[in-house]
Short mmCIF file of N, CA and C in Angstrom, two decimals:
data_model
loop_
_atom_site.label_atom_id
_atom_site.label_comp_id
_atom_site.label_asym_id
_atom_site.label_seq_id
_atom_site.Cartn_x
_atom_site.Cartn_y
_atom_site.Cartn_z
N MET A 27 15.40 2.34 -7.13
CA MET A 27 15.45 1.55 -5.90
C MET A 27 14.05 1.52 -5.30
N ARG A 28 13.82 0.52 -4.52
CA ARG A 28 12.54 0.36 -3.84
C ARG A 28 12.78 0.21 -2.36
N LEU A 29 11.73 0.38 -1.59
CA LEU A 29 11.79 0.03 -0.19
C LEU A 29 11.29 -1.40 -0.10
N TRP A 30 12.14 -2.29 0.36
CA TRP A 30 11.76 -3.70 0.45
C TRP A 30 10.67 -3.87 1.50
N HIS A 31 9.86 -4.88 1.31
CA HIS A 31 8.83 -5.22 2.28
C HIS A 31 9.51 -5.45 3.63
N GLU A 32 8.87 -4.94 4.69
CA GLU A 32 9.48 -5.02 6.03
C GLU A 32 9.83 -6.44 6.45
N HIS A 33 9.03 -7.41 6.04
CA HIS A 33 9.29 -8.79 6.46
C HIS A 33 10.48 -9.43 5.72
N LEU A 34 11.05 -8.70 4.79
CA LEU A 34 12.23 -9.20 4.07
C LEU A 34 13.54 -8.64 4.64
N ILE A 35 13.46 -7.62 5.45
CA ILE A 35 14.66 -6.90 5.88
C ILE A 35 15.71 -7.83 6.48
N ASP A 36 15.31 -8.73 7.35
CA ASP A 36 16.30 -9.60 8.01
C ASP A 36 16.81 -10.71 7.09
N LYS A 37 16.24 -10.81 5.89
CA LYS A 37 16.65 -11.85 4.94
C LYS A 37 17.44 -11.28 3.76
N LEU A 38 17.53 -9.96 3.68
CA LEU A 38 18.21 -9.34 2.55
C LEU A 38 19.71 -9.61 2.59
N PRO A 39 20.30 -9.91 1.45
CA PRO A 39 21.76 -10.02 1.39
C PRO A 39 22.39 -8.65 1.66
N ARG A 40 23.65 -8.68 2.01
CA ARG A 40 24.38 -7.45 2.36
C ARG A 40 24.21 -6.32 1.35
N PRO A 41 24.41 -6.57 0.03
CA PRO A 41 24.30 -5.44 -0.91
C PRO A 41 22.92 -4.78 -0.90
N GLN A 42 21.87 -5.58 -0.80
CA GLN A 42 20.52 -5.01 -0.80
C GLN A 42 20.24 -4.27 0.51
N LEU A 43 20.72 -4.81 1.62
CA LEU A 43 20.50 -4.14 2.91
C LEU A 43 21.23 -2.79 2.94
N LEU A 44 22.49 -2.78 2.53
CA LEU A 44 23.25 -1.53 2.53
C LEU A 44 22.70 -0.55 1.50
N GLY A 45 22.23 -1.07 0.38
CA GLY A 45 21.59 -0.21 -0.62
C GLY A 45 20.32 0.41 -0.07
N GLN A 46 19.60 -0.36 0.74
CA GLN A 46 18.37 0.16 1.34
C GLN A 46 18.69 1.28 2.32
N HIS A 47 19.78 1.13 3.05
CA HIS A 47 20.21 2.20 3.97
C HIS A 47 20.52 3.47 3.18
N ARG A 48 21.26 3.34 2.09
CA ARG A 48 21.58 4.51 1.26
C ARG A 48 20.31 5.16 0.69
N GLU A 49 19.38 4.33 0.27
CA GLU A 49 18.11 4.85 -0.26
C GLU A 49 17.35 5.62 0.81
N CYS A 50 17.28 5.07 2.01
CA CYS A 50 16.58 5.75 3.10
C CYS A 50 17.26 7.07 3.44
N CYS A 51 18.59 7.08 3.46
CA CYS A 51 19.33 8.32 3.72
C CYS A 51 18.99 9.36 2.67
N ALA A 52 18.98 8.96 1.41
CA ALA A 52 18.68 9.88 0.32
C ALA A 52 17.25 10.41 0.43
N LEU A 53 16.31 9.52 0.72
CA LEU A 53 14.91 9.94 0.83
C LEU A 53 14.69 10.86 2.02
N ARG A 54 15.37 10.60 3.11
CA ARG A 54 15.24 11.47 4.29
C ARG A 54 15.88 12.82 4.05
N GLY A 55 16.88 12.87 3.19
CA GLY A 55 17.59 14.11 2.92
C GLY A 55 16.96 14.90 1.80
N ASN A 56 17.78 15.36 0.89
CA ASN A 56 17.31 16.21 -0.20
C ASN A 56 16.44 15.48 -1.21
N GLY A 57 16.35 14.17 -1.10
CA GLY A 57 15.48 13.41 -1.99
C GLY A 57 14.02 13.44 -1.57
N TRP A 58 13.75 13.98 -0.37
CA TRP A 58 12.37 14.01 0.12
C TRP A 58 11.51 14.84 -0.83
N GLY A 59 10.45 14.22 -1.34
CA GLY A 59 9.52 14.92 -2.20
C GLY A 59 9.90 14.91 -3.68
N LYS A 60 11.07 14.39 -4.02
CA LYS A 60 11.49 14.33 -5.42
C LYS A 60 10.93 13.05 -6.05
N PRO A 61 10.20 13.21 -7.13
CA PRO A 61 9.53 12.04 -7.75
C PRO A 61 10.49 10.92 -8.16
N HIS A 62 10.08 9.71 -7.85
CA HIS A 62 10.79 8.51 -8.26
C HIS A 62 9.73 7.41 -8.30
N ALA A 63 9.51 6.84 -9.45
CA ALA A 63 8.37 5.95 -9.69
C ALA A 63 8.15 4.89 -8.62
N THR A 64 9.19 4.22 -8.15
CA THR A 64 8.97 3.09 -7.24
C THR A 64 8.81 3.49 -5.78
N VAL A 65 9.15 4.72 -5.42
CA VAL A 65 9.02 5.11 -4.01
C VAL A 65 8.16 6.34 -3.79
N ASN A 66 7.46 6.79 -4.81
CA ASN A 66 6.62 7.99 -4.67
C ASN A 66 5.64 7.90 -3.51
N TYR A 67 5.14 6.71 -3.22
CA TYR A 67 4.14 6.56 -2.17
C TYR A 67 4.63 7.03 -0.81
N VAL A 68 5.94 7.00 -0.55
CA VAL A 68 6.43 7.42 0.77
C VAL A 68 6.11 8.89 1.04
N PHE A 69 5.99 9.69 -0.01
CA PHE A 69 5.72 11.11 0.16
C PHE A 69 4.26 11.39 0.52
N ASP A 70 3.42 10.37 0.43
CA ASP A 70 2.02 10.50 0.84
C ASP A 70 1.85 10.34 2.34
N TYR A 71 2.93 9.99 3.03
CA TYR A 71 2.89 9.72 4.46
C TYR A 71 3.72 10.73 5.24
N HIS A 72 3.52 10.72 6.52
CA HIS A 72 4.32 11.54 7.41
C HIS A 72 5.78 11.09 7.31
N PRO A 73 6.73 12.02 7.31
CA PRO A 73 8.15 11.65 7.19
C PRO A 73 8.63 10.68 8.27
N MET A 74 7.99 10.68 9.43
CA MET A 74 8.44 9.80 10.50
C MET A 74 8.17 8.33 10.19
N LEU A 75 7.29 8.05 9.24
CA LEU A 75 7.09 6.66 8.83
C LEU A 75 8.34 6.16 8.12
N LEU A 76 8.95 7.02 7.30
CA LEU A 76 10.22 6.66 6.66
C LEU A 76 11.31 6.49 7.71
N VAL A 77 11.34 7.35 8.71
CA VAL A 77 12.34 7.24 9.78
C VAL A 77 12.17 5.91 10.52
N ARG A 78 10.92 5.54 10.79
CA ARG A 78 10.66 4.26 11.48
C ARG A 78 11.16 3.09 10.63
N TYR A 79 10.85 3.14 9.33
CA TYR A 79 11.32 2.10 8.42
C TYR A 79 12.85 2.07 8.40
N HIS A 80 13.47 3.23 8.31
CA HIS A 80 14.93 3.32 8.28
C HIS A 80 15.53 2.73 9.55
N ARG A 81 14.87 2.94 10.67
CA ARG A 81 15.36 2.34 11.92
C ARG A 81 15.38 0.82 11.84
N LEU A 82 14.39 0.23 11.20
CA LEU A 82 14.39 -1.22 11.01
C LEU A 82 15.62 -1.66 10.22
N ILE A 83 15.94 -0.90 9.19
CA ILE A 83 17.12 -1.19 8.37
C ILE A 83 18.38 -1.07 9.22
N MET A 84 18.49 0.03 9.96
CA MET A 84 19.70 0.26 10.78
C MET A 84 19.82 -0.78 11.88
N ASP A 85 18.70 -1.19 12.47
CA ASP A 85 18.75 -2.23 13.51
C ASP A 85 19.29 -3.54 12.93
N GLU A 86 18.84 -3.88 11.73
CA GLU A 86 19.34 -5.10 11.08
C GLU A 86 20.82 -4.96 10.76
N MET A 87 21.22 -3.81 10.28
CA MET A 87 22.65 -3.59 9.99
C MET A 87 23.49 -3.79 11.25
N LYS A 88 23.05 -3.20 12.35
CA LYS A 88 23.80 -3.32 13.61
C LYS A 88 23.83 -4.77 14.08
N SER A 89 22.71 -5.50 13.90
CA SER A 89 22.67 -6.90 14.33
C SER A 89 23.67 -7.75 13.56
N ARG A 90 24.03 -7.31 12.34
CA ARG A 90 25.02 -8.02 11.53
C ARG A 90 26.44 -7.49 11.75
N GLY A 91 26.57 -6.50 12.62
CA GLY A 91 27.90 -5.97 12.92
C GLY A 91 28.34 -4.85 11.99
N TYR A 92 27.43 -4.30 11.19
CA TYR A 92 27.79 -3.20 10.29
C TYR A 92 27.72 -1.89 11.07
N ASN A 93 28.53 -0.95 10.67
CA ASN A 93 28.55 0.36 11.31
C ASN A 93 27.43 1.25 10.77
N VAL A 94 26.80 1.97 11.67
CA VAL A 94 25.77 2.93 11.30
C VAL A 94 26.14 4.26 11.95
N ASP A 95 26.17 5.31 11.16
CA ASP A 95 26.45 6.63 11.71
C ASP A 95 25.33 6.98 12.70
N PRO A 96 25.67 7.21 13.96
CA PRO A 96 24.64 7.48 14.98
C PRO A 96 23.78 8.71 14.66
N LEU A 97 24.26 9.59 13.82
CA LEU A 97 23.44 10.75 13.45
C LEU A 97 22.13 10.32 12.80
N TRP A 98 22.17 9.23 12.02
CA TRP A 98 20.95 8.77 11.34
C TRP A 98 19.93 8.21 12.31
N GLU A 99 20.36 7.89 13.52
CA GLU A 99 19.43 7.37 14.51
C GLU A 99 18.60 8.47 15.15
N GLN A 100 18.98 9.71 14.91
CA GLN A 100 18.21 10.86 15.39
C GLN A 100 17.06 11.09 14.40
N PRO A 101 15.82 11.01 14.85
CA PRO A 101 14.68 11.08 13.93
C PRO A 101 14.62 12.33 13.06
N LEU A 102 15.11 13.44 13.55
CA LEU A 102 14.98 14.69 12.79
C LEU A 102 16.15 14.92 11.84
N TYR A 103 17.19 14.11 11.94
CA TYR A 103 18.38 14.27 11.11
C TYR A 103 18.06 13.92 9.65
N ARG A 104 18.61 14.74 8.74
CA ARG A 104 18.34 14.54 7.31
C ARG A 104 19.62 14.54 6.48
N GLY A 105 20.76 14.47 7.12
CA GLY A 105 22.02 14.46 6.38
C GLY A 105 22.76 15.78 6.52
N LYS A 106 24.00 15.75 6.12
CA LYS A 106 24.87 16.93 6.28
C LYS A 106 24.48 18.07 5.35
N GLN A 107 23.82 17.77 4.24
CA GLN A 107 23.47 18.79 3.24
C GLN A 107 22.03 19.26 3.36
N CYS A 108 21.35 18.91 4.45
CA CYS A 108 19.93 19.19 4.55
C CYS A 108 19.59 19.64 5.98
N GLU A 109 18.72 20.61 6.08
CA GLU A 109 18.27 21.07 7.39
C GLU A 109 17.43 19.97 8.05
N PRO A 110 17.54 19.82 9.37
CA PRO A 110 16.73 18.80 10.05
C PRO A 110 15.24 19.15 9.99
N TRP A 111 14.42 18.12 10.17
CA TRP A 111 13.00 18.37 10.29
C TRP A 111 12.75 19.09 11.60
N GLY A 112 11.64 19.80 11.69
CA GLY A 112 11.29 20.51 12.91
C GLY A 112 10.95 19.56 14.04
N ALA A 113 11.18 20.01 15.25
CA ALA A 113 10.97 19.18 16.44
C ALA A 113 9.55 18.63 16.52
N GLU A 114 8.57 19.37 16.00
CA GLU A 114 7.18 18.91 16.08
C GLU A 114 6.97 17.60 15.31
N LEU A 115 7.79 17.33 14.31
CA LEU A 115 7.65 16.09 13.54
C LEU A 115 8.10 14.88 14.34
N GLY A 116 9.08 15.04 15.19
CA GLY A 116 9.61 13.92 15.97
C GLY A 116 8.60 13.32 16.91
N GLU A 117 7.61 14.10 17.31
CA GLU A 117 6.58 13.60 18.22
C GLU A 117 5.72 12.52 17.56
N GLU A 118 5.71 12.49 16.24
CA GLU A 118 4.88 11.55 15.50
C GLU A 118 5.50 10.16 15.39
N LEU A 119 6.77 10.01 15.74
CA LEU A 119 7.48 8.75 15.50
C LEU A 119 6.86 7.58 16.26
N ALA A 120 6.46 7.79 17.48
CA ALA A 120 5.96 6.69 18.31
C ALA A 120 4.74 6.00 17.69
N GLY A 121 3.89 6.76 17.01
CA GLY A 121 2.67 6.18 16.46
C GLY A 121 2.80 5.70 15.03
N ALA A 122 4.00 5.82 14.46
CA ALA A 122 4.17 5.45 13.05
C ALA A 122 4.03 3.94 12.87
N GLY A 123 3.26 3.55 11.87
CA GLY A 123 3.06 2.13 11.57
C GLY A 123 3.84 1.73 10.33
N ALA A 124 3.27 0.81 9.56
CA ALA A 124 3.92 0.33 8.34
C ALA A 124 3.22 0.95 7.12
N TYR A 125 3.90 0.92 5.99
CA TYR A 125 3.30 1.42 4.76
C TYR A 125 2.18 0.48 4.32
N VAL A 126 1.02 1.03 4.04
CA VAL A 126 -0.13 0.25 3.58
C VAL A 126 0.22 -0.50 2.30
N GLU A 127 1.06 0.11 1.47
CA GLU A 127 1.46 -0.49 0.19
C GLU A 127 2.24 -1.78 0.37
N HIS A 128 2.83 -1.99 1.55
CA HIS A 128 3.63 -3.19 1.79
C HIS A 128 2.72 -4.35 2.20
N ASP A 129 1.89 -4.75 1.27
CA ASP A 129 0.95 -5.84 1.49
C ASP A 129 1.48 -7.13 0.84
N ASP A 130 0.64 -8.16 0.78
CA ASP A 130 1.07 -9.45 0.22
C ASP A 130 1.45 -9.33 -1.26
N GLU A 131 0.71 -8.52 -1.99
CA GLU A 131 1.02 -8.32 -3.41
C GLU A 131 2.39 -7.67 -3.57
N TYR A 132 2.67 -6.69 -2.72
CA TYR A 132 3.96 -6.01 -2.76
C TYR A 132 5.09 -6.99 -2.37
N MET A 133 4.81 -7.85 -1.41
CA MET A 133 5.79 -8.86 -1.01
C MET A 133 6.14 -9.73 -2.21
N LYS A 134 5.13 -10.14 -2.96
CA LYS A 134 5.38 -10.97 -4.15
C LYS A 134 6.22 -10.20 -5.17
N GLU A 135 5.90 -8.91 -5.38
CA GLU A 135 6.70 -8.07 -6.28
C GLU A 135 8.16 -8.04 -5.84
N CYS A 136 8.37 -7.85 -4.54
CA CYS A 136 9.74 -7.79 -4.01
C CYS A 136 10.46 -9.13 -4.21
N LEU A 137 9.77 -10.23 -3.91
CA LEU A 137 10.38 -11.55 -4.08
C LEU A 137 10.72 -11.81 -5.54
N ASP A 138 9.83 -11.42 -6.45
CA ASP A 138 10.09 -11.58 -7.87
C ASP A 138 11.28 -10.73 -8.31
N ASN A 139 11.36 -9.52 -7.79
CA ASN A 139 12.46 -8.62 -8.12
C ASN A 139 13.79 -9.23 -7.65
N LEU A 140 13.81 -9.73 -6.44
CA LEU A 140 15.02 -10.36 -5.91
C LEU A 140 15.37 -11.61 -6.72
N ALA A 141 14.36 -12.42 -7.05
CA ALA A 141 14.59 -13.64 -7.83
C ALA A 141 15.20 -13.30 -9.19
N SER A 142 14.79 -12.19 -9.78
CA SER A 142 15.35 -11.79 -11.07
C SER A 142 16.84 -11.45 -10.95
N LYS A 143 17.29 -11.20 -9.74
CA LYS A 143 18.71 -10.92 -9.47
C LYS A 143 19.44 -12.18 -8.97
N GLY A 144 18.72 -13.32 -8.99
CA GLY A 144 19.31 -14.57 -8.52
C GLY A 144 19.25 -14.76 -7.03
N ILE A 145 18.46 -13.95 -6.33
CA ILE A 145 18.33 -14.03 -4.87
C ILE A 145 16.99 -14.67 -4.55
N LEU A 146 17.03 -15.90 -4.09
CA LEU A 146 15.80 -16.65 -3.79
C LEU A 146 15.58 -16.65 -2.29
N ILE A 147 14.46 -16.10 -1.89
CA ILE A 147 14.08 -16.04 -0.47
C ILE A 147 12.73 -16.73 -0.33
N GLU A 148 12.68 -17.65 0.62
CA GLU A 148 11.45 -18.40 0.85
C GLU A 148 10.64 -17.74 1.95
N ILE A 149 9.49 -17.20 1.56
CA ILE A 149 8.54 -16.62 2.49
C ILE A 149 7.16 -16.97 1.95
N GLU A 150 6.28 -17.40 2.83
CA GLU A 150 4.93 -17.75 2.39
C GLU A 150 4.15 -16.46 2.14
N VAL A 151 3.61 -16.34 0.94
CA VAL A 151 2.78 -15.19 0.56
C VAL A 151 1.37 -15.72 0.34
N THR A 152 0.40 -15.08 0.99
CA THR A 152 -0.99 -15.54 0.86
C THR A 152 -1.62 -15.01 -0.39
#
């Protein structure tokens, strides 16, 4: 699984959006730091960047009327099988930006990946 480019989140079909939520939950939980070729870059950043990204996913889910467990909205929460992050990490959330890797080239990769699944999304890529 990959983390879709942020500008695609509101255009993702239901299966990809819900899959992205599951991926974020796994990465925030016991999957944190476990190698996976397409998402290894997230481990180079502060964990709150993943939380910020996950919030974008959850906000889109809620805007579509999907249920989101409110526990995941707590920045330090990592799932039922994982200890929460320490309180000092939560202070970093406000300043978290976007992943540098999510550039125009990555957008094209994401669009190509979706197109290979028969999902055509029109977004101008420079």
